[in-house]
Amino acid sequence: MVVALLTIFTCGLYALYWQYKTTDELKAITGKDLNPGLEVLLSVVTCGIFSIYAHYRNAQLVTKPSTPIGLAEGLDYRQTVLRCTRANTMCVTGWLRRAALSGSSSQVMPSLLR
């Protein structure tokens, strides 16, 4: 919940920081050849599309039995990651649709634009 709020208040910058830190931690724990800086750059260049893959892959690495980070066996966060990504996409799409119908984003979220 904190990550979501900080992401909203920082206009997405905290999500990039969070992606960098979690990928860096997974790199240290798993020994996989991950490049957190490149992943953040790819996420920015692809307007967040690469981050969907990165979050899914990170969730997959966390739930692998060979990953020594202490999660209970049988937990699989990949579906949760996909559901959260879908919900986020639906929210953004709805906001953009309302903005297009109203003619400007200032009528949709006036308090954020003042």
XYZ file of C-alpha atoms in Angstrom:
114
model
C 0.000 0.000 0.000
C 2.856 2.365 0.825
C 4.462 1.730 -2.564
C 1.208 2.612 -4.328
C 0.759 5.838 -2.376
C 4.350 6.946 -2.855
C 4.081 6.140 -6.561
C 0.996 8.341 -6.852
C 2.500 11.229 -4.878
C 5.772 11.149 -6.840
C 4.068 10.752 -10.241
C 5.605 7.338 -10.842
C 9.190 8.073 -9.830
C 8.989 5.941 -6.697
C 7.819 2.965 -8.796
C 11.021 3.203 -10.818
C 13.095 3.425 -7.636
C 11.210 0.442 -6.183
C 11.774 -1.556 -9.364
C 15.494 -0.759 -9.226
C 15.848 -1.734 -5.549
C 13.852 -4.973 -5.778
C 15.713 -6.085 -8.906
C 19.030 -5.222 -7.260
C 18.107 -7.247 -4.154
C 17.037 -10.207 -6.285
C 20.308 -9.993 -8.186
C 22.245 -10.188 -4.920
C 20.154 -13.040 -3.511
C 19.734 -15.226 -6.578
C 23.007 -14.533 -8.344
C 21.119 -14.092 -11.617
C 22.506 -11.761 -14.266
C 20.039 -8.894 -13.720
C 20.764 -5.269 -14.570
C 18.486 -2.997 -12.502
C 19.626 0.220 -14.185
C 18.968 -1.118 -17.661
C 15.579 -2.417 -16.579
C 14.531 0.991 -15.249
C 15.748 2.608 -18.467
C 13.780 0.115 -20.565
C 10.706 0.750 -18.420
C 10.955 4.479 -19.071
C 11.614 4.074 -22.805
C 8.704 1.641 -23.247
C 6.353 3.787 -21.115
C 6.090 1.089 -18.448
C 5.472 -1.914 -20.667
C 8.833 -3.501 -19.803
C 8.103 -3.035 -16.094
C 5.153 -5.435 -16.418
C 7.570 -8.136 -17.554
C 10.123 -7.182 -14.893
C 7.571 -7.350 -12.060
C 6.267 -10.686 -13.306
C 9.793 -12.092 -13.597
C 10.737 -10.788 -10.148
C 7.648 -12.418 -8.646
C 8.606 -15.642 -10.396
C 12.145 -15.461 -8.981
C 10.804 -14.862 -5.474
C 8.518 -17.886 -5.616
C 11.069 -20.332 -7.018
C 11.914 -23.009 -4.461
C 15.617 -22.521 -5.156
C 15.502 -18.860 -4.079
C 16.778 -18.639 -0.475
C 14.604 -15.765 0.746
C 12.357 -17.626 3.128
C 8.946 -17.612 1.472
C 6.636 -20.482 2.277
C 6.387 -23.110 -0.403
C 3.354 -22.910 -2.615
C 3.061 -19.121 -2.594
C 2.919 -17.699 -6.088
C 2.739 -13.940 -6.509
C 2.773 -13.909 -10.313
C -1.026 -13.826 -10.575
C -1.162 -11.019 -8.017
C 1.326 -9.005 -10.048
C -0.734 -9.504 -13.198
C -3.983 -8.548 -11.437
C -2.447 -5.371 -9.994
C -1.022 -4.455 -13.393
C -4.422 -4.981 -15.013
C -6.158 -2.869 -12.360
C -3.604 -0.101 -12.816
C -4.044 -0.193 -16.592
C -7.818 -0.011 -16.214
C -7.547 3.023 -13.925
C -5.209 4.890 -16.265
C -7.290 3.986 -19.306
C -10.457 5.186 -17.571
C -8.813 8.460 -16.599
C -7.568 9.014 -20.153
C -10.992 8.191 -21.571
C -12.687 10.688 -19.242
C -10.067 13.291 -20.116
C -10.648 12.764 -23.831
C -14.421 12.980 -23.449
C -14.272 16.136 -21.355
C -11.813 17.822 -23.689
C -9.055 18.303 -21.130
C -7.517 16.648 -18.119
C -8.085 19.756 -15.998
C -11.783 18.930 -15.749
C -11.089 15.351 -14.663
C -8.587 16.076 -11.895
C -8.653 19.824 -11.229
C -7.132 19.627 -7.757
C -3.946 17.980 -9.045
C -3.432 20.498 -11.826
C -3.707 23.663 -9.735
